[in-house]
Amino acid sequence: GLQVAAYVDGERVVDVWGGLADETTGRTVNGETLFPVFSVTKAVTATALHIQAERGLVDYDAPIAHYWPEFGAHGKEKGTVRDALTHRIGIPQMPEGVTPELMCDWEWMVRQLADTKPLFTPGTKSAYLAYTFGWIIGEVVRRTDPKRRPFGTFVQQEICAPLGIESLWLGIPDEVEPRVAKLTNIPRPSPDAPGLPPEALIPIAIPPQVGVIQKVFGRPDVRRACIPGAGGIMNARSAARFFAMLANGGELGGVRLLSEERVRSFSVPRAHREEFDPVVWRVLNLGMGGFWLGGESPSAPPVVGRNPRTICHPGAGGSIGWADPDARLAVAICHNRMFDAPTPEGNPFVPIGNAVREALGVAG
């Protein structure tokens, strides 16, 4: 099943859906169906941090240990907030012994990550934080929040409520559980199909016992937990509304969350932008603010178009949201059929992105 939603100039102009939310029961997708979107969640998590920076509570270039002293253990004392935002903090690995139950335990996760020895000296190498990004950034937000709210509560109160976003959660309430689509994982077409080499670090960044599969992310406890690197559950309407705020320079519906200058900075490529990443085994086209960038780089997600100022975040399996600040266009694609294209040309969602831009007269 699939949903696509788009905003232009802060107004929703596309809202379509189709297919099955659950292949086993025949339940169909509608506009209110919710989808696990995996790393699309990171865009929301990064924005929470930027709100704290906007308020003068976080300095990107300060050591994380300034806000979270325990994090400085094992040589991480100089690792900065920006290092984490740009996936250069050196701890992509999940804690030893992690289970789905422990992944749901915020205090256990942050305690373990604070005590983790980095694989790489912080600030020296790209190593994609597939899951750990969320707890590192989220704990900085929590510790700089004068109210010390749980991170999921912060997102609801400081992002969703002000923007009128009704169906975006980092930890769903019980009553919306029946709306969540069931994931379908596509098996590799053949043993010879392209895949990551054994040297890639993805198995320690996403250990199989907490993998991006229905057996894990279909669990009620996992869906109810705040897992801010990969656990967001939302529909395309809400995801697109969130990205519309970014496409409009930090403001939506008369509510400003971020300054235009700050949002413009998200389109600035990170240092060492062409650096090879040993986790995902390729170059990642990342910006300074925790978002991926569009453009014609081979490492840019092809679905978002050729504008290098477009900011986005894809999720495992293909869900994605993006904001094109020049066209003031925001788009979200949410779905439950897990697909990982071996090449950009094989991405099945590129025609959707092209169709949206063509229908709206947006270059791309």
PDB file of C-alpha atoms in Angstrom, residues 92-309:
ATOM      1  CA  PRO A  92      27.032   3.645  14.508  1.00  0.00           C
ATOM      2  CA  GLN A  93      26.928   0.364  16.420  1.00  0.00           C
ATOM      3  CA  MET A  94      24.001  -0.605  18.622  1.00  0.00           C
ATOM      4  CA  PRO A  95      24.855  -1.712  22.171  1.00  0.00           C
ATOM      5  CA  GLU A  96      25.880  -5.306  22.724  1.00  0.00           C
ATOM      6  CA  GLY A  97      22.995  -7.468  23.859  1.00  0.00           C
ATOM      7  CA  VAL A  98      20.303  -5.169  22.487  1.00  0.00           C
ATOM      8  CA  THR A  99      16.869  -6.743  22.082  1.00  0.00           C
ATOM      9  CA  PRO A 100      13.545  -5.307  20.932  1.00  0.00           C
ATOM     10  CA  GLU A 101      12.577  -4.926  24.594  1.00  0.00           C
ATOM     11  CA  LEU A 102      15.774  -3.077  25.490  1.00  0.00           C
ATOM     12  CA  MET A 103      15.518  -0.894  22.382  1.00  0.00           C
ATOM     13  CA  CYS A 104      12.224   0.337  23.853  1.00  0.00           C
ATOM     14  CA  ASP A 105      13.937   1.345  27.117  1.00  0.00           C
ATOM     15  CA  TRP A 106      15.157   4.922  26.659  1.00  0.00           C
ATOM     16  CA  GLU A 107      17.237   5.006  29.836  1.00  0.00           C
ATOM     17  CA  TRP A 108      18.981   1.737  29.003  1.00  0.00           C
ATOM     18  CA  MET A 109      19.766   2.881  25.476  1.00  0.00           C
ATOM     19  CA  VAL A 110      21.235   6.257  26.422  1.00  0.00           C
ATOM     20  CA  ARG A 111      23.203   4.738  29.286  1.00  0.00           C
ATOM     21  CA  GLN A 112      24.693   2.125  26.984  1.00  0.00           C
ATOM     22  CA  LEU A 113      25.504   4.626  24.229  1.00  0.00           C
ATOM     23  CA  ALA A 114      27.196   6.959  26.696  1.00  0.00           C
ATOM     24  CA  ASP A 115      29.409   4.050  27.736  1.00  0.00           C
ATOM     25  CA  THR A 116      30.117   2.897  24.167  1.00  0.00           C
ATOM     26  CA  LYS A 117      33.639   3.039  22.802  1.00  0.00           C
ATOM     27  CA  PRO A 118      33.598   4.688  19.365  1.00  0.00           C
ATOM     28  CA  LEU A 119      34.645   2.703  16.318  1.00  0.00           C
ATOM     29  CA  PHE A 120      36.176   5.888  14.903  1.00  0.00           C
ATOM     30  CA  THR A 121      37.478   8.994  16.637  1.00  0.00           C
ATOM     31  CA  PRO A 122      34.548  11.452  16.739  1.00  0.00           C
ATOM     32  CA  GLY A 123      34.703  14.013  13.969  1.00  0.00           C
ATOM     33  CA  THR A 124      37.076  12.055  11.740  1.00  0.00           C
ATOM     34  CA  LYS A 125      34.944   9.727   9.642  1.00  0.00           C
ATOM     35  CA  SER A 126      31.445   9.298   8.262  1.00  0.00           C
ATOM     36  CA  ALA A 127      29.664   6.288   9.769  1.00  0.00           C
ATOM     37  CA  TYR A 128      25.899   6.422   9.269  1.00  0.00           C
ATOM     38  CA  LEU A 129      23.987   6.332  12.556  1.00  0.00           C
ATOM     39  CA  ALA A 130      21.154   4.128  11.344  1.00  0.00           C
ATOM     40  CA  TYR A 131      19.558   3.799  14.787  1.00  0.00           C
ATOM     41  CA  THR A 132      21.893   5.511  17.256  1.00  0.00           C
ATOM     42  CA  PHE A 133      21.328   8.982  15.747  1.00  0.00           C
ATOM     43  CA  GLY A 134      17.956   9.147  17.458  1.00  0.00           C
ATOM     44  CA  TRP A 135      19.004   8.529  21.030  1.00  0.00           C
ATOM     45  CA  ILE A 136      22.102  10.712  20.770  1.00  0.00           C
ATOM     46  CA  ILE A 137      20.254  13.715  19.343  1.00  0.00           C
ATOM     47  CA  GLY A 138      17.137  13.007  21.393  1.00  0.00           C
ATOM     48  CA  GLU A 139      19.016  12.880  24.678  1.00  0.00           C
ATOM     49  CA  VAL A 140      20.699  16.221  23.928  1.00  0.00           C
ATOM     50  CA  VAL A 141      17.233  17.686  23.336  1.00  0.00           C
ATOM     51  CA  ARG A 142      15.890  16.140  26.529  1.00  0.00           C
ATOM     52  CA  ARG A 143      18.794  17.383  28.636  1.00  0.00           C
ATOM     53  CA  THR A 144      18.528  20.924  27.272  1.00  0.00           C
ATOM     54  CA  ASP A 145      14.748  21.062  27.699  1.00  0.00           C
ATOM     55  CA  PRO A 146      13.993  23.073  30.865  1.00  0.00           C
ATOM     56  CA  LYS A 147      10.966  20.808  31.410  1.00  0.00           C
ATOM     57  CA  ARG A 148      12.988  17.600  30.838  1.00  0.00           C
ATOM     58  CA  ARG A 149      10.105  16.121  28.869  1.00  0.00           C
ATOM     59  CA  PRO A 150      10.348  12.692  27.274  1.00  0.00           C
ATOM     60  CA  PHE A 151      11.533  13.176  23.703  1.00  0.00           C
ATOM     61  CA  GLY A 152       8.297  11.923  22.146  1.00  0.00           C
ATOM     62  CA  THR A 153       6.346  14.408  24.261  1.00  0.00           C
ATOM     63  CA  PHE A 154       8.674  17.209  23.156  1.00  0.00           C
ATOM     64  CA  VAL A 155       7.961  16.363  19.510  1.00  0.00           C
ATOM     65  CA  GLN A 156       4.212  16.355  20.078  1.00  0.00           C
ATOM     66  CA  GLN A 157       4.170  19.619  22.021  1.00  0.00           C
ATOM     67  CA  GLU A 158       6.821  21.607  20.157  1.00  0.00           C
ATOM     68  CA  ILE A 159       6.400  20.393  16.559  1.00  0.00           C
ATOM     69  CA  CYS A 160       3.125  18.572  15.955  1.00  0.00           C
ATOM     70  CA  ALA A 161       0.730  20.676  18.036  1.00  0.00           C
ATOM     71  CA  PRO A 162       1.953  24.105  16.821  1.00  0.00           C
ATOM     72  CA  LEU A 163       1.863  22.998  13.170  1.00  0.00           C
ATOM     73  CA  GLY A 164      -1.484  21.203  13.364  1.00  0.00           C
ATOM     74  CA  ILE A 165       0.080  17.833  12.538  1.00  0.00           C
ATOM     75  CA  GLU A 166      -2.428  15.222  13.650  1.00  0.00           C
ATOM     76  CA  SER A 167      -0.923  11.846  12.736  1.00  0.00           C
ATOM     77  CA  LEU A 168       2.806  11.795  13.420  1.00  0.00           C
ATOM     78  CA  TRP A 169       4.177   9.993  16.447  1.00  0.00           C
ATOM     79  CA  LEU A 170       7.411   8.785  17.954  1.00  0.00           C
ATOM     80  CA  GLY A 171       5.575   6.230  20.044  1.00  0.00           C
ATOM     81  CA  ILE A 172       1.933   5.779  19.084  1.00  0.00           C
ATOM     82  CA  PRO A 173      -0.992   5.919  21.523  1.00  0.00           C
ATOM     83  CA  ASP A 174      -2.926   2.685  21.946  1.00  0.00           C
ATOM     84  CA  GLU A 175      -6.017   3.923  20.144  1.00  0.00           C
ATOM     85  CA  VAL A 176      -4.329   4.360  16.753  1.00  0.00           C
ATOM     86  CA  GLU A 177      -2.769   0.881  16.647  1.00  0.00           C
ATOM     87  CA  PRO A 178      -5.498  -0.487  14.306  1.00  0.00           C
ATOM     88  CA  ARG A 179      -4.583   2.166  11.713  1.00  0.00           C
ATOM     89  CA  VAL A 180      -0.962   0.994  11.306  1.00  0.00           C
ATOM     90  CA  ALA A 181      -0.093  -0.827   8.081  1.00  0.00           C
ATOM     91  CA  LYS A 182       1.636  -4.195   8.204  1.00  0.00           C
ATOM     92  CA  LEU A 183       5.101  -4.322   6.668  1.00  0.00           C
ATOM     93  CA  THR A 184       5.815  -6.684   3.799  1.00  0.00           C
ATOM     94  CA  ASN A 185       9.462  -7.540   3.265  1.00  0.00           C
ATOM     95  CA  ILE A 186      10.445  -8.444  -0.281  1.00  0.00           C
ATOM     96  CA  PRO A 187      12.947 -11.303  -0.483  1.00  0.00           C
ATOM     97  CA  ARG A 188      16.021 -10.808  -2.623  1.00  0.00           C
ATOM     98  CA  PRO A 189      15.140 -11.955  -6.159  1.00  0.00           C
ATOM     99  CA  SER A 190      18.137 -14.283  -6.351  1.00  0.00           C
ATOM    100  CA  PRO A 191      21.273 -15.157  -4.388  1.00  0.00           C
ATOM    101  CA  ASP A 192      23.242 -13.205  -6.978  1.00  0.00           C
ATOM    102  CA  ALA A 193      21.232 -10.001  -6.554  1.00  0.00           C
ATOM    103  CA  PRO A 194      23.338  -6.966  -5.572  1.00  0.00           C
ATOM    104  CA  GLY A 195      23.782  -6.495  -1.846  1.00  0.00           C
ATOM    105  CA  LEU A 196      26.180  -5.076   0.700  1.00  0.00           C
ATOM    106  CA  PRO A 197      29.589  -6.761   1.011  1.00  0.00           C
ATOM    107  CA  PRO A 198      30.521  -8.514   4.253  1.00  0.00           C
ATOM    108  CA  GLU A 199      32.803  -5.618   5.217  1.00  0.00           C
ATOM    109  CA  ALA A 200      29.859  -3.211   5.517  1.00  0.00           C
ATOM    110  CA  LEU A 201      29.016  -2.259   9.094  1.00  0.00           C
ATOM    111  CA  ILE A 202      25.246  -2.309   8.676  1.00  0.00           C
ATOM    112  CA  PRO A 203      24.883  -5.576  10.683  1.00  0.00           C
ATOM    113  CA  ILE A 204      26.170  -3.838  13.815  1.00  0.00           C
ATOM    114  CA  ALA A 205      24.250  -0.625  13.098  1.00  0.00           C
ATOM    115  CA  ILE A 206      21.027  -2.595  12.552  1.00  0.00           C
ATOM    116  CA  PRO A 207      21.515  -5.974  14.259  1.00  0.00           C
ATOM    117  CA  PRO A 208      19.201  -8.674  12.903  1.00  0.00           C
ATOM    118  CA  GLN A 209      17.354  -9.117  16.192  1.00  0.00           C
ATOM    119  CA  VAL A 210      16.161  -5.489  15.912  1.00  0.00           C
ATOM    120  CA  GLY A 211      15.975  -5.369  12.109  1.00  0.00           C
ATOM    121  CA  VAL A 212      13.596  -3.349   9.944  1.00  0.00           C
ATOM    122  CA  ILE A 213      11.056  -6.143   9.655  1.00  0.00           C
ATOM    123  CA  GLN A 214       7.454  -6.716  10.680  1.00  0.00           C
ATOM    124  CA  LYS A 215       8.538  -9.164  13.393  1.00  0.00           C
ATOM    125  CA  VAL A 216      10.257  -6.266  15.186  1.00  0.00           C
ATOM    126  CA  PHE A 217       8.492  -3.071  14.111  1.00  0.00           C
ATOM    127  CA  GLY A 218       5.086  -4.729  14.173  1.00  0.00           C
ATOM    128  CA  ARG A 219       5.416  -5.406  17.901  1.00  0.00           C
ATOM    129  CA  PRO A 220       3.050  -3.294  20.029  1.00  0.00           C
ATOM    130  CA  ASP A 221       5.817  -2.386  22.485  1.00  0.00           C
ATOM    131  CA  VAL A 222       8.118  -1.208  19.689  1.00  0.00           C
ATOM    132  CA  ARG A 223       5.360   0.856  18.097  1.00  0.00           C
ATOM    133  CA  ARG A 224       4.562   2.494  21.428  1.00  0.00           C
ATOM    134  CA  ALA A 225       8.205   3.242  22.251  1.00  0.00           C
ATOM    135  CA  CYS A 226      10.065   6.415  21.325  1.00  0.00           C
ATOM    136  CA  ILE A 227      12.774   5.255  18.908  1.00  0.00           C
ATOM    137  CA  PRO A 228      13.773   8.584  17.349  1.00  0.00           C
ATOM    138  CA  GLY A 229      16.231   7.293  14.767  1.00  0.00           C
ATOM    139  CA  ALA A 230      13.854   4.911  13.044  1.00  0.00           C
ATOM    140  CA  GLY A 231      10.599   4.431  14.962  1.00  0.00           C
ATOM    141  CA  GLY A 232       8.332   7.182  13.644  1.00  0.00           C
ATOM    142  CA  ILE A 233       4.825   6.196  12.588  1.00  0.00           C
ATOM    143  CA  MET A 234       2.819   8.636  10.490  1.00  0.00           C
ATOM    144  CA  ASN A 235       0.741   9.112   7.384  1.00  0.00           C
ATOM    145  CA  ALA A 236       1.763  11.002   4.260  1.00  0.00           C
ATOM    146  CA  ARG A 237      -0.523  13.939   5.069  1.00  0.00           C
ATOM    147  CA  SER A 238       1.258  14.580   8.343  1.00  0.00           C
ATOM    148  CA  ALA A 239       4.747  13.901   6.994  1.00  0.00           C
ATOM    149  CA  ALA A 240       4.150  16.296   4.095  1.00  0.00           C
ATOM    150  CA  ARG A 241       2.827  18.957   6.461  1.00  0.00           C
ATOM    151  CA  PHE A 242       5.980  18.665   8.541  1.00  0.00           C
ATOM    152  CA  PHE A 243       8.187  19.047   5.453  1.00  0.00           C
ATOM    153  CA  ALA A 244       5.990  21.950   4.278  1.00  0.00           C
ATOM    154  CA  MET A 245       7.208  23.917   7.282  1.00  0.00           C
ATOM    155  CA  LEU A 246      10.770  23.392   6.043  1.00  0.00           C
ATOM    156  CA  ALA A 247       9.856  24.169   2.422  1.00  0.00           C
ATOM    157  CA  ASN A 248       8.394  27.473   3.633  1.00  0.00           C
ATOM    158  CA  GLY A 249      11.546  28.501   5.462  1.00  0.00           C
ATOM    159  CA  GLY A 250      10.575  27.331   8.952  1.00  0.00           C
ATOM    160  CA  GLU A 251       7.002  28.654   9.067  1.00  0.00           C
ATOM    161  CA  LEU A 252       3.592  27.181   8.362  1.00  0.00           C
ATOM    162  CA  GLY A 253       0.112  28.526   8.945  1.00  0.00           C
ATOM    163  CA  GLY A 254       1.386  31.607  10.736  1.00  0.00           C
ATOM    164  CA  VAL A 255       3.510  29.547  13.144  1.00  0.00           C
ATOM    165  CA  ARG A 256       7.276  29.881  12.901  1.00  0.00           C
ATOM    166  CA  LEU A 257       9.408  27.113  14.408  1.00  0.00           C
ATOM    167  CA  LEU A 258      12.750  28.004  12.824  1.00  0.00           C
ATOM    168  CA  SER A 259      14.305  31.084  11.270  1.00  0.00           C
ATOM    169  CA  GLU A 260      14.670  31.274   7.503  1.00  0.00           C
ATOM    170  CA  GLU A 261      18.428  31.600   7.914  1.00  0.00           C
ATOM    171  CA  ARG A 262      18.620  28.403   9.930  1.00  0.00           C
ATOM    172  CA  VAL A 263      16.537  26.447   7.435  1.00  0.00           C
ATOM    173  CA  ARG A 264      18.697  27.738   4.560  1.00  0.00           C
ATOM    174  CA  SER A 265      21.732  26.353   6.370  1.00  0.00           C
ATOM    175  CA  PHE A 266      20.276  22.836   6.151  1.00  0.00           C
ATOM    176  CA  SER A 267      20.987  22.871   2.401  1.00  0.00           C
ATOM    177  CA  VAL A 268      24.712  23.443   2.963  1.00  0.00           C
ATOM    178  CA  PRO A 269      26.636  20.207   2.300  1.00  0.00           C
ATOM    179  CA  ARG A 270      28.496  18.767   5.254  1.00  0.00           C
ATOM    180  CA  ALA A 271      32.284  18.814   5.227  1.00  0.00           C
ATOM    181  CA  HIS A 272      33.853  15.859   3.434  1.00  0.00           C
ATOM    182  CA  ARG A 273      30.642  15.437   1.446  1.00  0.00           C
ATOM    183  CA  GLU A 274      32.105  12.834  -0.909  1.00  0.00           C
ATOM    184  CA  GLU A 275      33.466  10.658   1.872  1.00  0.00           C
ATOM    185  CA  PHE A 276      32.735   6.946   1.621  1.00  0.00           C
ATOM    186  CA  ASP A 277      30.575   5.582   4.447  1.00  0.00           C
ATOM    187  CA  PRO A 278      31.479   2.082   5.702  1.00  0.00           C
ATOM    188  CA  VAL A 279      28.059   1.434   7.229  1.00  0.00           C
ATOM    189  CA  VAL A 280      25.962   1.715   4.080  1.00  0.00           C
ATOM    190  CA  TRP A 281      28.988   1.120   1.814  1.00  0.00           C
ATOM    191  CA  ARG A 282      28.567   4.194  -0.348  1.00  0.00           C
ATOM    192  CA  VAL A 283      28.841   7.967  -0.328  1.00  0.00           C
ATOM    193  CA  LEU A 284      25.960   9.776   1.378  1.00  0.00           C
ATOM    194  CA  ASN A 285      24.878  13.209   0.158  1.00  0.00           C
ATOM    195  CA  LEU A 286      24.306  14.782   3.574  1.00  0.00           C
ATOM    196  CA  GLY A 287      23.888  18.372   4.684  1.00  0.00           C
ATOM    197  CA  MET A 288      25.006  20.206   7.801  1.00  0.00           C
ATOM    198  CA  GLY A 289      21.626  19.978   9.501  1.00  0.00           C
ATOM    199  CA  GLY A 290      20.996  16.242   9.635  1.00  0.00           C
ATOM    200  CA  PHE A 291      19.144  16.004   6.328  1.00  0.00           C
ATOM    201  CA  TRP A 292      20.064  14.352   3.054  1.00  0.00           C
ATOM    202  CA  LEU A 293      20.381  16.642   0.028  1.00  0.00           C
ATOM    203  CA  GLY A 294      18.937  16.451  -3.459  1.00  0.00           C
ATOM    204  CA  GLY A 295      20.741  17.340  -6.649  1.00  0.00           C
ATOM    205  CA  GLU A 296      22.566  15.568  -9.426  1.00  0.00           C
ATOM    206  CA  SER A 297      25.158  13.874  -7.250  1.00  0.00           C
ATOM    207  CA  PRO A 298      25.082  10.088  -7.733  1.00  0.00           C
ATOM    208  CA  SER A 299      24.619   9.806  -3.977  1.00  0.00           C
ATOM    209  CA  ALA A 300      21.481  11.997  -3.889  1.00  0.00           C
ATOM    210  CA  PRO A 301      18.090  10.240  -3.593  1.00  0.00           C
ATOM    211  CA  PRO A 302      16.796  10.400  -7.190  1.00  0.00           C
ATOM    212  CA  VAL A 303      13.129  10.646  -6.220  1.00  0.00           C
ATOM    213  CA  VAL A 304      13.509  14.190  -4.811  1.00  0.00           C
ATOM    214  CA  GLY A 305      14.707  15.812  -8.039  1.00  0.00           C
ATOM    215  CA  ARG A 306      17.782  17.710  -9.148  1.00  0.00           C
ATOM    216  CA  ASN A 307      17.638  20.816  -6.959  1.00  0.00           C
ATOM    217  CA  PRO A 308      20.753  20.673  -4.728  1.00  0.00           C
ATOM    218  CA  ARG A 309      18.982  22.839  -2.125  1.00  0.00           C
TER     219      ARG A 309
END
